[in-house]
mmCIF file of C-alpha atoms and ligand atoms in Angstrom:
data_model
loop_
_atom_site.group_PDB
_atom_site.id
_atom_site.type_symbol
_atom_site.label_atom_id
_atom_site.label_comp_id
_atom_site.label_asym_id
_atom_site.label_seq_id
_atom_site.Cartn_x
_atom_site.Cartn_y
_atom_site.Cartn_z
ATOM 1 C CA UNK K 1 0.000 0.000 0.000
ATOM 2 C CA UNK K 2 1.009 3.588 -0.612
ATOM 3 C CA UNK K 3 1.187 4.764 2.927
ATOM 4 C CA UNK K 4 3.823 4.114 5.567
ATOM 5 C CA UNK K 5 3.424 0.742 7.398
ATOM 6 C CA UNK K 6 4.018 2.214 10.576
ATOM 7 C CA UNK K 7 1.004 3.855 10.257
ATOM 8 C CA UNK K 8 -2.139 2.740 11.870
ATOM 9 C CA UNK K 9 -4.542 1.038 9.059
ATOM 10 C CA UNK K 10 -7.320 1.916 6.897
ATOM 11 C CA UNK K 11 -10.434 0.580 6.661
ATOM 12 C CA UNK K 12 -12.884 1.612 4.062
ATOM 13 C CA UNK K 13 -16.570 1.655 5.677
ATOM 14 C CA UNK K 14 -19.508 1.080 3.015
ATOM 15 C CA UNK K 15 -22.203 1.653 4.721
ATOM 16 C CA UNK K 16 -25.525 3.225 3.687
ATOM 17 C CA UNK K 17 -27.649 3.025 6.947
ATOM 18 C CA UNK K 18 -26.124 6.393 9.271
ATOM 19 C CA UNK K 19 -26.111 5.404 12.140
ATOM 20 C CA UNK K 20 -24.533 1.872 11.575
ATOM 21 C CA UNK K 21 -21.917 3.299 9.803
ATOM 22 C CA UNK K 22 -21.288 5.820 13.122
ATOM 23 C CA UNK K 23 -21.137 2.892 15.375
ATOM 24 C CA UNK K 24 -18.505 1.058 13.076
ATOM 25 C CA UNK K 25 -16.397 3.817 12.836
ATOM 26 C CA UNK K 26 -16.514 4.554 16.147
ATOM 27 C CA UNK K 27 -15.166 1.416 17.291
ATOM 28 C CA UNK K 28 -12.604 0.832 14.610
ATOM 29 C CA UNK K 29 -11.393 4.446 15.461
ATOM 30 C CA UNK K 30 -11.271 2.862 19.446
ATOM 31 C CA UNK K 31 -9.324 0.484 17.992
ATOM 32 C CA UNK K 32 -6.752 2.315 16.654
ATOM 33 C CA UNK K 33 -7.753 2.057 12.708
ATOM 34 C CA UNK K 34 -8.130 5.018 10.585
ATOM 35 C CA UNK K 35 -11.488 4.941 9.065
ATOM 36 C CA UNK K 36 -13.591 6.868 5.920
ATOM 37 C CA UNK K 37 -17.123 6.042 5.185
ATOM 38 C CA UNK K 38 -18.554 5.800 1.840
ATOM 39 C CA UNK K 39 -22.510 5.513 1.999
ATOM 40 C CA UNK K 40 -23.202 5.689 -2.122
ATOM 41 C CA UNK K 41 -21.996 2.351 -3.521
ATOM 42 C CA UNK K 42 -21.137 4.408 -6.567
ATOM 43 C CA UNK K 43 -18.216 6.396 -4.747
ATOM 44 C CA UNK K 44 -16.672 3.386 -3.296
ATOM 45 C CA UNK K 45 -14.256 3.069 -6.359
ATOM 46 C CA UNK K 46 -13.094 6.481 -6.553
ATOM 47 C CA UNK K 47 -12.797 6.432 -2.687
ATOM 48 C CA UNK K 48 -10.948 3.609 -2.585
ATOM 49 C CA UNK K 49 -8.224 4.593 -5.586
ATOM 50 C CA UNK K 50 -7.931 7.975 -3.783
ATOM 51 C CA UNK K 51 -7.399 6.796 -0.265
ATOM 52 C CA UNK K 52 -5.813 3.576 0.109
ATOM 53 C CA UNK K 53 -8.042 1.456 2.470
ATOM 54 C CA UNK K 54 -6.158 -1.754 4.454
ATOM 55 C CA UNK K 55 -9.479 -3.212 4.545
ATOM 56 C CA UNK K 56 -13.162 -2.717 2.775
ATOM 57 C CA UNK K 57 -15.844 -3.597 5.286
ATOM 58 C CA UNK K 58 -18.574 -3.599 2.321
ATOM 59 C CA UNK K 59 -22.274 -3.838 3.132
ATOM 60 C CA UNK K 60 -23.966 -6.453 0.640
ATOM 61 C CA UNK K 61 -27.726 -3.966 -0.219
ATOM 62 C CA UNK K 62 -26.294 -0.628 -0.931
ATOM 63 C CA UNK K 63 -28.108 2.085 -3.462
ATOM 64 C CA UNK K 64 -26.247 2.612 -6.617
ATOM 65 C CA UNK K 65 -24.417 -0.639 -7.152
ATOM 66 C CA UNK K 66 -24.472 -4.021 -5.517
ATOM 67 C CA UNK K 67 -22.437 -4.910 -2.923
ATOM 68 C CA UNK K 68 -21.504 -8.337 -4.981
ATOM 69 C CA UNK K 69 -20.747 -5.990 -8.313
ATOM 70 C CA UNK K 70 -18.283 -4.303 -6.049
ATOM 71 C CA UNK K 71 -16.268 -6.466 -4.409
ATOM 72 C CA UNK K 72 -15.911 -8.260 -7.826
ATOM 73 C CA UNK K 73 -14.694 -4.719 -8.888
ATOM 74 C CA UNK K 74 -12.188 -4.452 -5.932
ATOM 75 C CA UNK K 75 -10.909 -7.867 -6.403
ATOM 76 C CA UNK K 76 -10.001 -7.252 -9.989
ATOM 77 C CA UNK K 77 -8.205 -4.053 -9.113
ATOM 78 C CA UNK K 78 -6.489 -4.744 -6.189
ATOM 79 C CA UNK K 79 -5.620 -7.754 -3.654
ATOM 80 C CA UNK K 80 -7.316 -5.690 -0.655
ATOM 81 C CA UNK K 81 -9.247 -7.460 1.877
ATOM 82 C CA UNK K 82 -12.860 -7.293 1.981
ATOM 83 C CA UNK K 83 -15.130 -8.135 4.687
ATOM 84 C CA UNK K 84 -19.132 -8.463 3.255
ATOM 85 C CA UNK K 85 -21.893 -7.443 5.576
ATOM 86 C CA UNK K 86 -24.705 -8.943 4.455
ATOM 87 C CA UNK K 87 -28.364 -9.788 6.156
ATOM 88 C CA UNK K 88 -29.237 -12.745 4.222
ATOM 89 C CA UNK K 89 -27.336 -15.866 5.745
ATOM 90 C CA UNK K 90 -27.918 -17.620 2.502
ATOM 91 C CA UNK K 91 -25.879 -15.697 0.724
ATOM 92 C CA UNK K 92 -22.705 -16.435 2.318
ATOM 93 C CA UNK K 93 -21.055 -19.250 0.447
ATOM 94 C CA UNK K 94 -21.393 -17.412 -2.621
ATOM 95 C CA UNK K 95 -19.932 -14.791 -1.147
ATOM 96 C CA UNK K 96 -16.366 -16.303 -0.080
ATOM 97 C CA UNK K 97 -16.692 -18.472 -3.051
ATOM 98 C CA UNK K 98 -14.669 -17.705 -6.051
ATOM 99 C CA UNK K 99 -17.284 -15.802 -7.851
ATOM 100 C CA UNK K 100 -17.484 -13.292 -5.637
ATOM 101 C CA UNK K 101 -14.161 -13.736 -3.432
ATOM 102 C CA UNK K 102 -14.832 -12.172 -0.243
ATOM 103 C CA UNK K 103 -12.615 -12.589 2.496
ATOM 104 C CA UNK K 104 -14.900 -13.034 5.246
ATOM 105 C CA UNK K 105 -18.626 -11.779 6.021
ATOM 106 C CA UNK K 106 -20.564 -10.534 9.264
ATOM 107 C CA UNK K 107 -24.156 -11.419 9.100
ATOM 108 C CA UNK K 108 -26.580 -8.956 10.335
ATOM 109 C CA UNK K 109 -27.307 -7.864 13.232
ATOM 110 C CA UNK K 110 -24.039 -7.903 14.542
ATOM 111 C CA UNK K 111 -22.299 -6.566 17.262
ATOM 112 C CA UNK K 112 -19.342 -3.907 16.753
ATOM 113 C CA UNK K 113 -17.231 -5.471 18.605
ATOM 114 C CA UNK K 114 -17.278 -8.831 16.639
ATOM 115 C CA UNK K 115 -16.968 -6.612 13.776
ATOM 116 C CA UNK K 116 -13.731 -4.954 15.010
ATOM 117 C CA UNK K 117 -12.749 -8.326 16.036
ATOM 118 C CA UNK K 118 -12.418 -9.966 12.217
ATOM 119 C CA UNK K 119 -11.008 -6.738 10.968
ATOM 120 C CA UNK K 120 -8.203 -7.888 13.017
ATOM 121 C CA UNK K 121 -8.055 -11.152 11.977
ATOM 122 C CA UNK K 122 -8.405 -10.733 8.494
ATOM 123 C CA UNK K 123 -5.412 -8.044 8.494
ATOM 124 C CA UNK K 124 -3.350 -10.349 10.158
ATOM 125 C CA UNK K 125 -3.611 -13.156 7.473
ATOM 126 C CA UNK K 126 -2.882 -10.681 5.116
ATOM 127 C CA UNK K 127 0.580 -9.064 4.999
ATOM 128 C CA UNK K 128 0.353 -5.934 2.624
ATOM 129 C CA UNK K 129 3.864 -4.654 1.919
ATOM 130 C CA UNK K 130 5.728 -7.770 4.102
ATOM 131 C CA UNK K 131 9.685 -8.051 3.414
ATOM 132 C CA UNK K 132 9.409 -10.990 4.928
ATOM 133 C CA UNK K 133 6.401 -13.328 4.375
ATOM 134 C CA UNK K 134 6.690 -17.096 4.636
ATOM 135 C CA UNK K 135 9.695 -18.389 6.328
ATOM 136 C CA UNK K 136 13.097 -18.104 4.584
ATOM 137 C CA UNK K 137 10.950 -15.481 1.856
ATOM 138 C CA UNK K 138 12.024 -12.175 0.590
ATOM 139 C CA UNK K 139 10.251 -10.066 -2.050
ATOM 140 C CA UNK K 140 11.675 -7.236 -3.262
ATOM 141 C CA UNK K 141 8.572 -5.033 -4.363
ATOM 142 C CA UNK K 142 10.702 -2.151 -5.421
ATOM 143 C CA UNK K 143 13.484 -4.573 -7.273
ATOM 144 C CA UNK K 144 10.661 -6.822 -8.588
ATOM 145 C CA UNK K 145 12.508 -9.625 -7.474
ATOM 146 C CA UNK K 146 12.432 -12.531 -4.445
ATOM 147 C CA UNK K 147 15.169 -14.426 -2.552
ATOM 148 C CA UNK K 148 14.993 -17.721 -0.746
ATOM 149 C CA UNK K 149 17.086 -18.547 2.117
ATOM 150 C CA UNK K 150 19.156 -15.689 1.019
ATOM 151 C CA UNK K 151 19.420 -16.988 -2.669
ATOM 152 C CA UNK K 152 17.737 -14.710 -5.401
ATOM 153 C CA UNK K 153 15.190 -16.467 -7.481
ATOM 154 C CA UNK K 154 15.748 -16.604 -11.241
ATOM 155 C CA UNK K 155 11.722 -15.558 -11.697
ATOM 156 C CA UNK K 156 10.347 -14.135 -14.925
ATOM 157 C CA UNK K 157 7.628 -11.299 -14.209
ATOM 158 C CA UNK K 158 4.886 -13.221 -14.250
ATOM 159 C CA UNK K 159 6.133 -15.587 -11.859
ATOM 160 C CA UNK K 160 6.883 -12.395 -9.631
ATOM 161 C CA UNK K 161 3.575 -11.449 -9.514
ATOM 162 C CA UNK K 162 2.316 -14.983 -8.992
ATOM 163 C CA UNK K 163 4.654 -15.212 -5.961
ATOM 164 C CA UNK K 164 4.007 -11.888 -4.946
ATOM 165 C CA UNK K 165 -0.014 -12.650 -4.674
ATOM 166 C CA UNK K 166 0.511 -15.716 -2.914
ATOM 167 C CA UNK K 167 3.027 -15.276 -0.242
ATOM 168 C CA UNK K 168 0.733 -11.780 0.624
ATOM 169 C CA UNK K 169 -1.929 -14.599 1.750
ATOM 170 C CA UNK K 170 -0.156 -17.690 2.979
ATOM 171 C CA UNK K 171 -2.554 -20.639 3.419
ATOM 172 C CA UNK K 172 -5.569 -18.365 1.304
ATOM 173 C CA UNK K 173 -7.225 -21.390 -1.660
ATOM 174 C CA UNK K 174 -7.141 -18.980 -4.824
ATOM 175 C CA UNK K 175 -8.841 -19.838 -8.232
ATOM 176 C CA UNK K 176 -7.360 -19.388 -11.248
ATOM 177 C CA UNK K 177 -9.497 -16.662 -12.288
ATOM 178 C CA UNK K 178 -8.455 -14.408 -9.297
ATOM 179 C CA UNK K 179 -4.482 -15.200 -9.595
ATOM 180 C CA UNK K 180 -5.322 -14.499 -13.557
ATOM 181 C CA UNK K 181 -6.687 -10.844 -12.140
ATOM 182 C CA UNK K 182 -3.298 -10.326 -10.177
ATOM 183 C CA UNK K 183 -1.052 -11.714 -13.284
ATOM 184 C CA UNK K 184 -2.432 -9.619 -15.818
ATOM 185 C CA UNK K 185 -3.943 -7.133 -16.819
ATOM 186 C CA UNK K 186 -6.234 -8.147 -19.779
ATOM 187 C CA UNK K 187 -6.632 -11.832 -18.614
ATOM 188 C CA UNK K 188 -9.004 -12.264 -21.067
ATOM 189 C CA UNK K 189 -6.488 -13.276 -23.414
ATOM 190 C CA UNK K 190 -4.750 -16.079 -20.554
ATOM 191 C CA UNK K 191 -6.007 -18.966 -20.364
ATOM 192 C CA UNK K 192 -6.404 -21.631 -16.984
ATOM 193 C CA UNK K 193 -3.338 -23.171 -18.497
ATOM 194 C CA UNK K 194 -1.059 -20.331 -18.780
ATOM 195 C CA UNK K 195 -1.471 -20.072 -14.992
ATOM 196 C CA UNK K 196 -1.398 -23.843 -14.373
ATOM 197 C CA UNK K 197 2.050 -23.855 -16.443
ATOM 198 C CA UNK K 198 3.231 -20.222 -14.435
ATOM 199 C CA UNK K 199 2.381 -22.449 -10.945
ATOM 200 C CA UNK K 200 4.267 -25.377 -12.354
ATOM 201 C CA UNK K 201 7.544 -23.249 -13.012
ATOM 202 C CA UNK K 202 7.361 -21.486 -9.989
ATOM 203 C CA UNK K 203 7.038 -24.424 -7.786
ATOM 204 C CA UNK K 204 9.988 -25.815 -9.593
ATOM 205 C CA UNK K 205 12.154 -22.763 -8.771
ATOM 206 C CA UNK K 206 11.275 -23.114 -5.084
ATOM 207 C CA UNK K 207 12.124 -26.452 -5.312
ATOM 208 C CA UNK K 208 15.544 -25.655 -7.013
ATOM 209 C CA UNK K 209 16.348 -23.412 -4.350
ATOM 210 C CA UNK K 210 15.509 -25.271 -1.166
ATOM 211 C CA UNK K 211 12.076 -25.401 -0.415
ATOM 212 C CA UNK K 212 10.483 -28.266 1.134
ATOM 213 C CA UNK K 213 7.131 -29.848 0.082
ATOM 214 C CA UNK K 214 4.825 -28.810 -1.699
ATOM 215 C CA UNK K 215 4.781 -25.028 -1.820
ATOM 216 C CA UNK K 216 1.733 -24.338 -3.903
ATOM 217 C CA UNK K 217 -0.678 -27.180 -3.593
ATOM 218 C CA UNK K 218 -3.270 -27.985 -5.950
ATOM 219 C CA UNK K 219 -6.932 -27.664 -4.568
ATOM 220 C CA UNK K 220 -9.236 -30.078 -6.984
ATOM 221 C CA UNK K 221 -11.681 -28.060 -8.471
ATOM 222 C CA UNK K 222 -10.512 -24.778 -7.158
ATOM 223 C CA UNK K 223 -7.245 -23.634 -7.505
ATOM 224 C CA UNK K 224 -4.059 -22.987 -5.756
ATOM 225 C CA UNK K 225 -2.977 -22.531 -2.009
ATOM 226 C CA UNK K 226 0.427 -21.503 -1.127
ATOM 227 C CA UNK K 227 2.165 -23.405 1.605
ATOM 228 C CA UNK K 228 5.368 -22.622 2.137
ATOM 229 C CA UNK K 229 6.854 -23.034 5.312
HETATM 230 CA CA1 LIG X 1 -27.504 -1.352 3.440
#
């Protein structure tokens, strides 16, 4: 992210009922998070490009746009983590299924405190910015470049990227559609087995250079996980 690490983080509130939205940021502020609220689903875009957010907490029925059309949007922009607030229980698989890729939801009604609660957690499993993510890993955002056990990694771009997006969320089941989204840019044009063959290469190349196991496992039907210990 674009703003200092040291600094305390930023969650994006997108809430449309007032008071609600008060409440949240009230407590997140408690907490020690910085927090903006957006309460027109059609700002949350432009809001989130200008500002930077650690964290979306993204209410499911908003006016303007859905709350499913958006986090689709943020997840094809960005690797932030989103938290959906929805009402309807049912709707929760689909939402931390691949379609929609949410991180984690809070049905409603729920208390603030819960809600500041998985903020936390969900921050935690991700590492935005992390020199040092999975054990023995380096990535060199600036450089573009990543070191194992102190050995650099012979890694073509792509492979960066691929690296990049997993090590930021050790242990998180991605689909090939959503490592497709961090790869490239137009990944209309990719298909599942360009990313199947960028896994394969990359997995080698940890191999090569001293990692144990299997570093990106295979999830049937689903995708990848990284694993790297
Ligand atoms: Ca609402």
């Amino acid at each position: 992210m674009n703003h200092p690490s040291g600094s305390s983080k930023r969650i994006l509130v997108v809430e449309d009922e007032p008071r609600l939205a008060a409440v949240l940021c009230d407590y997140l502020k408690a907490a020690g998070y910085e927090t903006e609220r957006v309460a027109d689903g059609l700002q949350v875009m432009e809001t989130f490009h200008r500002w930077h957010p650690d964290l979306v907490l993204l209410d499911l029925m908003l006016p303007g746009v859905d709350g499913v059309d958006l986090c689709r949007a943020l997840r094809t922009d960005s690797d932030v983590p989103v938290i959906m607030v929805t009402a309807r229980v049912t709707e929760v698989d689909r939402l931390l299924g691949l379609e929609v890729g949410a991180d984690d939801y809070i049905c409603k009604p729920f208390s603030p405190r819960e809600v500041v609660a998985r903020v936390g957690t969900v921050l935690r499993r991700y590492r935005h910015g992390a020199v040092t993510a999975p054990k023995g890993l380096q990535i060199d955002e600036d450089g573009c470049r990543a070191a194992l056990h102190g050995r650099w990694l012979d890694l073509t771009p792509v492979e960066f990227r691929l690296l990049r997006t997993l090590a930021g969320a050790p242990g998180r089941v991605w689909s090939r559609d959503q490592l497709m989204n961090h790869l490239y840019t137009d990944h209309r044009i990719v298909t599942d087995r360009t990313v199947d063959s960028h896994v394969k290469n990359l997995r080698r190349k940890l191999g090569e250079a001293g990692a144990e196991g299997d570093t990106i496992a295979s999830i049937y039907g689903v995708g990848y996980r990284f694993d790297l210990e």
